Coordinates of C-alpha atoms in Angstrom, one line a residue:
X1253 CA 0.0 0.0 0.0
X1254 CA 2.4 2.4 -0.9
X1255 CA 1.6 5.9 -2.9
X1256 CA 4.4 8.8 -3.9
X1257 CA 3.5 10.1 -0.4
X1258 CA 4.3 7.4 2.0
X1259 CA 7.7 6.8 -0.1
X1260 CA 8.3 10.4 1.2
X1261 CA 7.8 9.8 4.3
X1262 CA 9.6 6.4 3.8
X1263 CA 7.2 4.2 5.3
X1264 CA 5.6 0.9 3.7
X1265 CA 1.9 1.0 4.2
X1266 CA 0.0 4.3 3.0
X1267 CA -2.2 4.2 6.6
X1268 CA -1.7 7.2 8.8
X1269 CA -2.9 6.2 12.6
X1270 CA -3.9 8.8 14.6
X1271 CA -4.2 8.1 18.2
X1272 CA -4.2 9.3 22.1
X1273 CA -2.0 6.5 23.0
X1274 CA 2.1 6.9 23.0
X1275 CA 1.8 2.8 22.4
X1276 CA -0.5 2.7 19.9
X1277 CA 1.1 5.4 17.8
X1278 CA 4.6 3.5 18.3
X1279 CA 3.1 0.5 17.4
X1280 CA 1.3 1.7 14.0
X1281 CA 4.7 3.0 12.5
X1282 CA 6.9 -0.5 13.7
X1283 CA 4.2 -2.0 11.5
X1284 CA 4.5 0.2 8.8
X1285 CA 2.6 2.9 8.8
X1286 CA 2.9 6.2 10.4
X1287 CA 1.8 6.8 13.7
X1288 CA 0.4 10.2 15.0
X1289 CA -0.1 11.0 18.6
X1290 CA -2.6 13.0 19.3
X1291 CA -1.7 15.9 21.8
X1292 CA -4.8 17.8 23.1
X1293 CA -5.2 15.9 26.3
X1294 CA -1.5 17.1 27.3
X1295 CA -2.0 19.9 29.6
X1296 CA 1.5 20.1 30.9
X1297 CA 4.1 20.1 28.8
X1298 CA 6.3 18.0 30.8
X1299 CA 3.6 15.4 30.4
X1300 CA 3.8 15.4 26.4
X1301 CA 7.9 15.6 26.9
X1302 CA 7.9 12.0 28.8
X1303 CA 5.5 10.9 26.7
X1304 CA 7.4 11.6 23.4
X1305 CA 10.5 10.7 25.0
X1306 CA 9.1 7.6 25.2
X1307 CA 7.7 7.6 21.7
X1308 CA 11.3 7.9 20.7
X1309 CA 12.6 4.7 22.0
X1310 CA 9.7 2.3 21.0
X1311 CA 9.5 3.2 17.1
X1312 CA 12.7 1.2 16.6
X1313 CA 13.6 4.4 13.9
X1314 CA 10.0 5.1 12.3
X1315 CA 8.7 8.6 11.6
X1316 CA 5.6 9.5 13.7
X1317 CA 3.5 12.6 14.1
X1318 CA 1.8 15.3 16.2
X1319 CA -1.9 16.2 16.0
X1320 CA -2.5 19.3 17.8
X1321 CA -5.5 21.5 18.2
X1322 CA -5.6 25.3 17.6
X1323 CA -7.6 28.0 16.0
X1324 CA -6.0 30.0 12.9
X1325 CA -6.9 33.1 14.5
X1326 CA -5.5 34.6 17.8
X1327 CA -7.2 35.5 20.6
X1328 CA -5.2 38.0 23.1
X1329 CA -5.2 38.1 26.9
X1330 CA -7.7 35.8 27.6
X1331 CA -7.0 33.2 30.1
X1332 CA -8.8 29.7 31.0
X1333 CA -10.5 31.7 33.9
X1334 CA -11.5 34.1 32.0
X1335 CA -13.5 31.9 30.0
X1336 CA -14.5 29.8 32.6
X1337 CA -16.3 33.1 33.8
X1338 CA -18.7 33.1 30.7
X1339 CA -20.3 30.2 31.5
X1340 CA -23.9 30.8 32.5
X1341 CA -25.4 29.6 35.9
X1342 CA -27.9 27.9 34.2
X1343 CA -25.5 25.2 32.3
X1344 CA -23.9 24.3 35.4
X1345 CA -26.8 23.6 37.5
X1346 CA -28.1 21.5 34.6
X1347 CA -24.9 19.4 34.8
X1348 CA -25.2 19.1 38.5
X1349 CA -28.9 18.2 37.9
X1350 CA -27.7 15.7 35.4
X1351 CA -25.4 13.9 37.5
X1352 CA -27.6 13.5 40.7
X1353 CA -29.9 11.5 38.6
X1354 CA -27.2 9.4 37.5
X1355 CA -26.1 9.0 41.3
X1356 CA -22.9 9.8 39.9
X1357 CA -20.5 10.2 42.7
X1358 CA -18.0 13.5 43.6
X1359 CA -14.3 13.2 42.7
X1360 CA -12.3 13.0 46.2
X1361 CA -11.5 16.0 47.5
X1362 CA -8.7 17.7 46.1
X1363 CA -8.8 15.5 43.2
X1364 CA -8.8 17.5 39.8
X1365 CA -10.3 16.5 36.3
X1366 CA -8.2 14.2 34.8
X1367 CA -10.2 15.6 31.1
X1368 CA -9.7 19.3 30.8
X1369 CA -9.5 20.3 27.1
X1370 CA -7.8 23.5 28.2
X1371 CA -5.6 22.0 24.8
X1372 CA -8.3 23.2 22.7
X1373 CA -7.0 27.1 23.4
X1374 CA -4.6 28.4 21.5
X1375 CA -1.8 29.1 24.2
X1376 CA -1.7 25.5 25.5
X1377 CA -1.1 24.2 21.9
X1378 CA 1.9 26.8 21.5
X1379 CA 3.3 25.3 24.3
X1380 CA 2.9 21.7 23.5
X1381 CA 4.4 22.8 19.9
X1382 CA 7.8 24.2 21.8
X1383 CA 8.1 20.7 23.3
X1384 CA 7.4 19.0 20.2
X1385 CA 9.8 20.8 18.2
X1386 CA 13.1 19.1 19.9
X1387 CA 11.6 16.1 18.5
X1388 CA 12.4 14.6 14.7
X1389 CA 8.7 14.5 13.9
X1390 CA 7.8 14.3 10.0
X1391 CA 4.5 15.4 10.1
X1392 CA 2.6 18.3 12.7
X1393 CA -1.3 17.7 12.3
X1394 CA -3.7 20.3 13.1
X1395 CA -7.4 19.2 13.9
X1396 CA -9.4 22.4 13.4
X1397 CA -7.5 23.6 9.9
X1398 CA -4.7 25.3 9.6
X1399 CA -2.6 26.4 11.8
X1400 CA -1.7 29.7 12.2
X1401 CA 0.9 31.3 9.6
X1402 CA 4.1 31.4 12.2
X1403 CA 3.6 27.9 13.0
X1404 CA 3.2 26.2 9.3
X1405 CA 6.9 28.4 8.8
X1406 CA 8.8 26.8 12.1
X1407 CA 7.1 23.3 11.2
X1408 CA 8.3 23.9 7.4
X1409 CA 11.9 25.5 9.2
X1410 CA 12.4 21.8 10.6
X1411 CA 11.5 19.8 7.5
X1412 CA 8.2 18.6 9.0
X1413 CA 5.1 18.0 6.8
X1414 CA 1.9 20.3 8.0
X1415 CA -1.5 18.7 7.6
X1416 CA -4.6 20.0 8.0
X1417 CA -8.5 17.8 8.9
X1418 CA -11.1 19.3 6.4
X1419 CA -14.6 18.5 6.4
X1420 CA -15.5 20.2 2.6
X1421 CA -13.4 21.4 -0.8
X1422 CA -14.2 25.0 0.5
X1423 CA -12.1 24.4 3.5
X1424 CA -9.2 22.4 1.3
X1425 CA -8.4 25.5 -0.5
X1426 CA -8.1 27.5 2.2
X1427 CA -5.6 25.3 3.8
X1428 CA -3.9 25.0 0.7
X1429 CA -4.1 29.0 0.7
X1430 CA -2.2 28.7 4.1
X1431 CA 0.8 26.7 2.8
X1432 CA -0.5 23.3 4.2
X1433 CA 1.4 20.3 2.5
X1434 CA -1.1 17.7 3.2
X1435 CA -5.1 17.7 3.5
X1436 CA -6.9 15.4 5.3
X1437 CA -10.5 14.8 3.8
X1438 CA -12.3 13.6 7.1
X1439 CA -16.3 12.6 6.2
X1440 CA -19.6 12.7 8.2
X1441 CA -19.1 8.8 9.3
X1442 CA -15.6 9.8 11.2
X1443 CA -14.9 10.2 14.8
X1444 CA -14.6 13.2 16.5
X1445 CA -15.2 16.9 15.0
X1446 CA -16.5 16.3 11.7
X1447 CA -18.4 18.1 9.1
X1448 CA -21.6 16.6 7.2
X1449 CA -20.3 15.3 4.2
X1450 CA -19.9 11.4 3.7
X1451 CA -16.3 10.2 2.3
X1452 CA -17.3 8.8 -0.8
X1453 CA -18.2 12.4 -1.9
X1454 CA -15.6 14.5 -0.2
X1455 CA -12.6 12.5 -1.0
X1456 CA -12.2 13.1 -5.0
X1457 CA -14.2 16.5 -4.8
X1458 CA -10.9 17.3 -1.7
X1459 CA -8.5 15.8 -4.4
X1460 CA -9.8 18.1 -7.3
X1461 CA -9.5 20.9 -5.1
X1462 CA -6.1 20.9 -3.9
X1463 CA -4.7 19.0 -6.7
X1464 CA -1.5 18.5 -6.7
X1465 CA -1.5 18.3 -2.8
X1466 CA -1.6 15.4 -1.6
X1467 CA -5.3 14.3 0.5
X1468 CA -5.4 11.7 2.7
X1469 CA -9.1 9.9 3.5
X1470 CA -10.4 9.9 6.6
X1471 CA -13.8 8.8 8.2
X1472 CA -15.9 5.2 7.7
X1473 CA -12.1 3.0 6.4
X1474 CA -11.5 0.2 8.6
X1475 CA -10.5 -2.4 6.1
X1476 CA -8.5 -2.9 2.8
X1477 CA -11.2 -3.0 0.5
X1478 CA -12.1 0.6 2.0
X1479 CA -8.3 1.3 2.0
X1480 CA -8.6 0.6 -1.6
X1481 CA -11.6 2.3 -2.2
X1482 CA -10.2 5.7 -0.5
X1483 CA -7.1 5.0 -2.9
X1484 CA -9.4 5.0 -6.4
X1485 CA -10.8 8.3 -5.6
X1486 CA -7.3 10.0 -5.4
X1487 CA -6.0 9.9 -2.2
X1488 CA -2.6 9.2 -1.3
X1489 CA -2.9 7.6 1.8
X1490 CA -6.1 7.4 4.9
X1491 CA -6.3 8.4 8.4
X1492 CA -7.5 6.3 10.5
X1493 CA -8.3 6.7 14.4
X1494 CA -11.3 4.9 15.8
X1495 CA -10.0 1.9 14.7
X1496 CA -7.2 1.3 17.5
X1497 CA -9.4 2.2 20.3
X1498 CA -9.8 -1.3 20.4
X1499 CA -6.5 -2.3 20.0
X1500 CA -4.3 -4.1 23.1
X1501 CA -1.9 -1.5 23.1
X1502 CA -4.7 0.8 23.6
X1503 CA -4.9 2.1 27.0
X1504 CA -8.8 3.2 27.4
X1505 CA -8.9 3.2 31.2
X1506 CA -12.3 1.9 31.3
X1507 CA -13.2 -1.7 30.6
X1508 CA -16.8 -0.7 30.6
X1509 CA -16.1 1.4 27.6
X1510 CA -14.5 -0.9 25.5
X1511 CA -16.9 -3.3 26.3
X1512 CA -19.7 -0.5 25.0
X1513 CA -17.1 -0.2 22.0
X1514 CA -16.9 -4.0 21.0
X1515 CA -21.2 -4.6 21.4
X1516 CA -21.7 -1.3 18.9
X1517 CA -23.0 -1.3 15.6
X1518 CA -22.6 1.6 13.3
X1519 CA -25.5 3.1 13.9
X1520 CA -25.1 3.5 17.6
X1521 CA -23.2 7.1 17.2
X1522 CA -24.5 10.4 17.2
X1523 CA -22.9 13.6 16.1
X1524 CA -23.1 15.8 19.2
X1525 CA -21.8 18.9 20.6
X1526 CA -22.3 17.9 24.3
X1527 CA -18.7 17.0 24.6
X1528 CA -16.6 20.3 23.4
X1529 CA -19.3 22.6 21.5
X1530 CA -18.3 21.7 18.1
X1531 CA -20.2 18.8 16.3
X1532 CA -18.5 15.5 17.2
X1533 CA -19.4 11.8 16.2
X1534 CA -19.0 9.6 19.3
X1535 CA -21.2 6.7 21.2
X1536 CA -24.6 7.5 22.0
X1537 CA -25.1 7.3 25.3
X1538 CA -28.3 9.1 28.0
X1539 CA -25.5 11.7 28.1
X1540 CA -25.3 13.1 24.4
X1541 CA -29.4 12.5 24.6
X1542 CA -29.7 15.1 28.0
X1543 CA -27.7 17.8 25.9
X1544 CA -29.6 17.3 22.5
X1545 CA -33.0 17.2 24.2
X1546 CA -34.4 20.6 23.4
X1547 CA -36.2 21.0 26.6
X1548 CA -32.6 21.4 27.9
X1549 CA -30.5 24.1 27.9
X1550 CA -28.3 23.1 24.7
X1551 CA -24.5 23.2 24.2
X1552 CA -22.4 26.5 25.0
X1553 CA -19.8 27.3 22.2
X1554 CA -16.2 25.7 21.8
X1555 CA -14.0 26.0 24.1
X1556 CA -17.1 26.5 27.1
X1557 CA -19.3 23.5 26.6
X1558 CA -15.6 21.8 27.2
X1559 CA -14.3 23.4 30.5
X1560 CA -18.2 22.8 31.5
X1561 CA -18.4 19.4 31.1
X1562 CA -14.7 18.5 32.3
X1563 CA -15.1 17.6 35.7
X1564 CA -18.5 15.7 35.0
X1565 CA -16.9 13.6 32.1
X1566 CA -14.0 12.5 34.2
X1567 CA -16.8 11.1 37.2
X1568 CA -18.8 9.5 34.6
X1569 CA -15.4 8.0 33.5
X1570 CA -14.1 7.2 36.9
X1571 CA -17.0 5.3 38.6
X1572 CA -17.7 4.0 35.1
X1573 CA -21.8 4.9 35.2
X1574 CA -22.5 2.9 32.0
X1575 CA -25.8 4.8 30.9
X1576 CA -23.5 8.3 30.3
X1577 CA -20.7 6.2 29.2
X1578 CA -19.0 7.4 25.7
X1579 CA -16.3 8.2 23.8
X1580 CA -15.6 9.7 20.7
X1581 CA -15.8 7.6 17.6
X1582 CA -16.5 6.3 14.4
X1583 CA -19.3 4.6 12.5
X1584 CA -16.3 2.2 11.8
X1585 CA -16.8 1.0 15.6
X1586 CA -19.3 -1.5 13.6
X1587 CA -16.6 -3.5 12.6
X1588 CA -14.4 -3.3 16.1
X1589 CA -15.9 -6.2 17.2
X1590 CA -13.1 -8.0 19.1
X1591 CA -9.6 -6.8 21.0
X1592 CA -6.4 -7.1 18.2
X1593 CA -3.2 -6.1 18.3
X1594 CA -1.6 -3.0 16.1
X1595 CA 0.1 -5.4 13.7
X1596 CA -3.1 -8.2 13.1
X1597 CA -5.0 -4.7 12.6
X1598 CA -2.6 -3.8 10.1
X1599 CA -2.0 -7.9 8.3
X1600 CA -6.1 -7.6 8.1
X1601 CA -5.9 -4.2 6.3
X1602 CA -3.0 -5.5 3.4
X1603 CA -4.7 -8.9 3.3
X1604 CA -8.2 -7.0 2.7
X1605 CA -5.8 -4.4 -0.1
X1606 CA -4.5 -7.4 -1.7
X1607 CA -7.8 -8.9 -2.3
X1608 CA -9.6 -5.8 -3.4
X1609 CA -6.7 -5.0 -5.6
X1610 CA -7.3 -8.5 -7.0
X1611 CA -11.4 -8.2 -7.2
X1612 CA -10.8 -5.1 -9.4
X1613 CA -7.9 -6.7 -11.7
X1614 CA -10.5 -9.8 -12.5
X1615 CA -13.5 -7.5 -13.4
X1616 CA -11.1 -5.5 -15.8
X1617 CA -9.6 -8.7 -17.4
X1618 CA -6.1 -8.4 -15.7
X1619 CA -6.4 -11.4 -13.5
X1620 CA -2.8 -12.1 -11.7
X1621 CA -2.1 -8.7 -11.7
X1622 CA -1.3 -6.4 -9.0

């Protein structure tokens, strides 16, 4: 599965992984693809520094990546209490209100959230960037477009790739406006922050927008033949992320949630904005249903619905209260329906290529060719 774009990189397999997990992401580009670790959850930068550190050692050699999140415009002199401060009375009663319900219990005291998306504001994502650029990574990722002028020029000034998650062609030119080397055409059925159109129609209208830039596919690929698929419409690689949640090297924390991740079918997602603001497939659980019921109070704006939620998604996560239970992910997660490790994810995915690759030769009378 290799395309002009993953011979640059010099890795074998096309697939770009992104993931949360230092492990996972190690274990994606030993196999032979290119493994991207995602870095919003890294509030402290000493966190991401061990964590990269560690990175280092474990891909035996391999280029990896960095996904950050940050907006292409500044905002001055605003601090996380600052916005805290706009969130209305209202919201937060309604989580309290929520929870009690639920009988979901109170952290201990002193304990903190261990979820604050504080990585989704722009100065925490500078300063995850300062500790990621002592590191050889080949590609910087940005999950909300591109990234802001000065930062495409020191990722450039270091030979890394910049890539940039867009949800329509409209967006793809701008990004390739902004410099970006590589777009990332991520459809409705993806995981996460995602726009509403399906891959099968943004892919080649992203490919005839930036062309010659390269696109990679993103959103509803889980197995060669889709792999395939994504590579007939002009793409030069895919992105894949729900996929690994499942993974063993996958460190979710929660049995109860893989467990919720493994009995899915692809139709048990919603896009909501009850987790950061911004529409975002994940599980639907009797939480996402509370903040899309319109006799509630709806979602605050990105980054607000996120600090407001923090503290209540990290109870819900620790005492594991199944009914608000959830994650962000895929409509893939229909196919994730056992644990696997990195590398028989990845021999399913070239044996799946192969025989795609083979289905298409016969129907076009070139049988043994591939």
């Amino acid at each position: 599965m290799q395309t002009e774009l993953s011979k640059k990189l010099g890795v074998e397999h096309a697939i770009f992984g992104f993931t949360p997990f230092p492990a996972v992401a190690a274990a994606i580009s030993r196999a032979g693809g290119f493994g991207v670790l995602g870095a919003v959850r890294y509030t402290a930068p000493d966190d991401l520094k061990r964590d990269l550190d560690w990175l280092e050692a474990h891909v035996e050699g391999m280029p990896y990546g960095l996904d950050v999140v940050m907006p292409a415009k500044k905002v001055e002199g605003v601090s996380e209490a600052d916005v805290e401060a706009m969130i209305p009375e209202g919201h937060r009663r309604f989580v309290t209100e929520t929870l009690a319900k639920y009988g979901v219990p109170e952290l201990a005291e002193g304990e903190v959230s261990g979820w604050r998306i504080t990585g989704w504001m722009e100065q925490v994502a500078r300063s995850q960037l300062d500790v990621a650029f002592d590191y050889p990574i080949k590609l910087l990722a940005n999950a909300l477009g591109s990234p802001p002028p000065d930062v495409v020029a020191r990722a450039h000034d270091r030979d890394m790739l910049v890539a940039a998650l867009a949800g329509s062609a409209r967006h793809a030119r701008k990004h390739a406006e902004g410099g970006i080397d590589i777009v990332v055409a991520q459809g409705y059925e993806a995981g996460g922050h995602t726009g509403e159109i399906a891959s099968m129609v943004l892919t080649p209208e992203v490919v005839e927008a930036v062309d010659p830039l390269p696109v990679l596919a993103a959103g509803g690929i889980g197995s060669g033949q889709q792999v395939a698929a994504a590579l007939s419409l002009g793409a030069q690689g895919v992105w894949l992320g729900s996929l690994w949640l499942t993974t063993t090297e996958a460190d979710m924390h929660s049995p109860a949630v893989t467990r919720k991740l493994l009995a899915a079918g692809s139709g048990d997602t919603v896009r909501s904005r009850a987790l950061t603001g911004k529409p975002a497939r994940q599980l639907r659980t009797e939480w996402t249903d509370a903040w899309d019921d319109p006799e509630g109070p709806g979602t605050l704006p990105m980054p607000l619905q996120g600090l407001l939620v923090a503290d209540a998604v990290t109870r819900i996560q620790k005492y594991e209260i199944e009914p608000l239970l959830g994650t962000p992910v895929g409509q893939i997660v229909g196919r994730m329906n056992s644990e696997r490790s990195v590398q028989a994810v990845f021999d399913d995915l070239t044996r799946g290529f192969e025989q795609a690759v083979d289905r298409v030769n016969r129907i076009a009378g070139r049988s043994g060719q591939s």
